[in-house]
XYZ file of C-alpha atoms in Angstrom:
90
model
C 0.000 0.000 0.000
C 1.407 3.333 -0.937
C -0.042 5.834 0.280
C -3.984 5.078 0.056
C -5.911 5.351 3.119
C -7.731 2.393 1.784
C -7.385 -1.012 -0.316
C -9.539 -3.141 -1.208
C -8.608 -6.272 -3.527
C -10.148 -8.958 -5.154
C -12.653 -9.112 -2.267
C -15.711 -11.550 -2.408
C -18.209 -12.771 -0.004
C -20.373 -15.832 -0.264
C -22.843 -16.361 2.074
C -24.159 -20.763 1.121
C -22.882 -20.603 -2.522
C -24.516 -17.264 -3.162
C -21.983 -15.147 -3.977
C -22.930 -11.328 -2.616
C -19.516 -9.739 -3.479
C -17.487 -10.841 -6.258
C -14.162 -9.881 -6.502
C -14.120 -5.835 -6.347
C -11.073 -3.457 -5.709
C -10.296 -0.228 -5.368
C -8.298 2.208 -3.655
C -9.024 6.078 -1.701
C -6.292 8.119 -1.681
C -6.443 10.809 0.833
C -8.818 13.773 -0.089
C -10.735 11.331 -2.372
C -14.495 10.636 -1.740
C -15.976 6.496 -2.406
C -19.410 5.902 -3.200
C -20.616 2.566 -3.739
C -24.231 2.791 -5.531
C -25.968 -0.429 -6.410
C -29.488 -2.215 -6.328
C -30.946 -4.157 -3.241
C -28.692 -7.300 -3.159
C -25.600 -5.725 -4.866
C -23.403 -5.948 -1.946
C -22.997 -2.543 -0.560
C -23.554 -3.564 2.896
C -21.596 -6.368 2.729
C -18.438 -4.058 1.437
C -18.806 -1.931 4.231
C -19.194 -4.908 6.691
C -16.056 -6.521 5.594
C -13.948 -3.236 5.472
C -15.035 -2.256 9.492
C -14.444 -6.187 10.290
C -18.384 -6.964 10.845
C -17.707 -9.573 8.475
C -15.065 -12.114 7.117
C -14.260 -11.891 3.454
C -14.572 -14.713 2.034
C -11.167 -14.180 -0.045
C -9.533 -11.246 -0.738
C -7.693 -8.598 1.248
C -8.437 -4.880 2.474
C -5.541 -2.796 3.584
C -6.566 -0.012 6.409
C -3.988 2.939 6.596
C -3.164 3.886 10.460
C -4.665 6.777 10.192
C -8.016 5.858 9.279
C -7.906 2.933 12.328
C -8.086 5.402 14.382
C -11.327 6.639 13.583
C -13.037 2.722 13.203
C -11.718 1.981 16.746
C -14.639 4.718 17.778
C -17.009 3.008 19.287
C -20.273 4.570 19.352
C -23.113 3.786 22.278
C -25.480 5.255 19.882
C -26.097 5.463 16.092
C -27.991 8.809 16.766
C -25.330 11.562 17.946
C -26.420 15.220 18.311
C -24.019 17.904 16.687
C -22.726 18.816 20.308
C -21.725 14.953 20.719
C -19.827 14.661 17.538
C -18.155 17.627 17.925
C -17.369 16.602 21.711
C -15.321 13.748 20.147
C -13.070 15.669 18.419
């Protein structure tokens, strides 16, 4: 990894032979902005799942820059913050 906050590669996930993510990669460099669009079913979810380490991939790797662990060790007691809270955290 060179200097991407984030790689993905070659990651799939099957869930009983269905196969929900088939081998996608990319990389975010710093100052770049991901989305992942996609019907119901497409995998989105998954992705994300796999990247915070919800999930095992079934095969492939993703590649987490230090800098960006920081901010998925967060742990959150709530998904609904107020602006004061998130602001309190930094």
């Amino acid at each position: 990894m060179s200097e991407n906050i984030l790689e993905v590669k070659n990651l799939t996930k099957t869930y009983d032979g269905l196969e929900a993510v088939r081998d996608i990669s990319f990389s975010i460099a710093p100052g770049e902005i991901l989305g992942l669009l996609g019907p119901n079913g497409a995998g989105k979810t998954s992705t994300i799942s796999m990247i915070l380490g919800i999930l095992e991939p079934t095969s492939g790797s993703i590649t987490i820059s230090p800098f960006l662990k920081i901010f998925l060790s967060l742990h959150f007691s709530t998904t609904y913050l107020t602006v004061n809270s998130v602001l309190s955290i930094f």
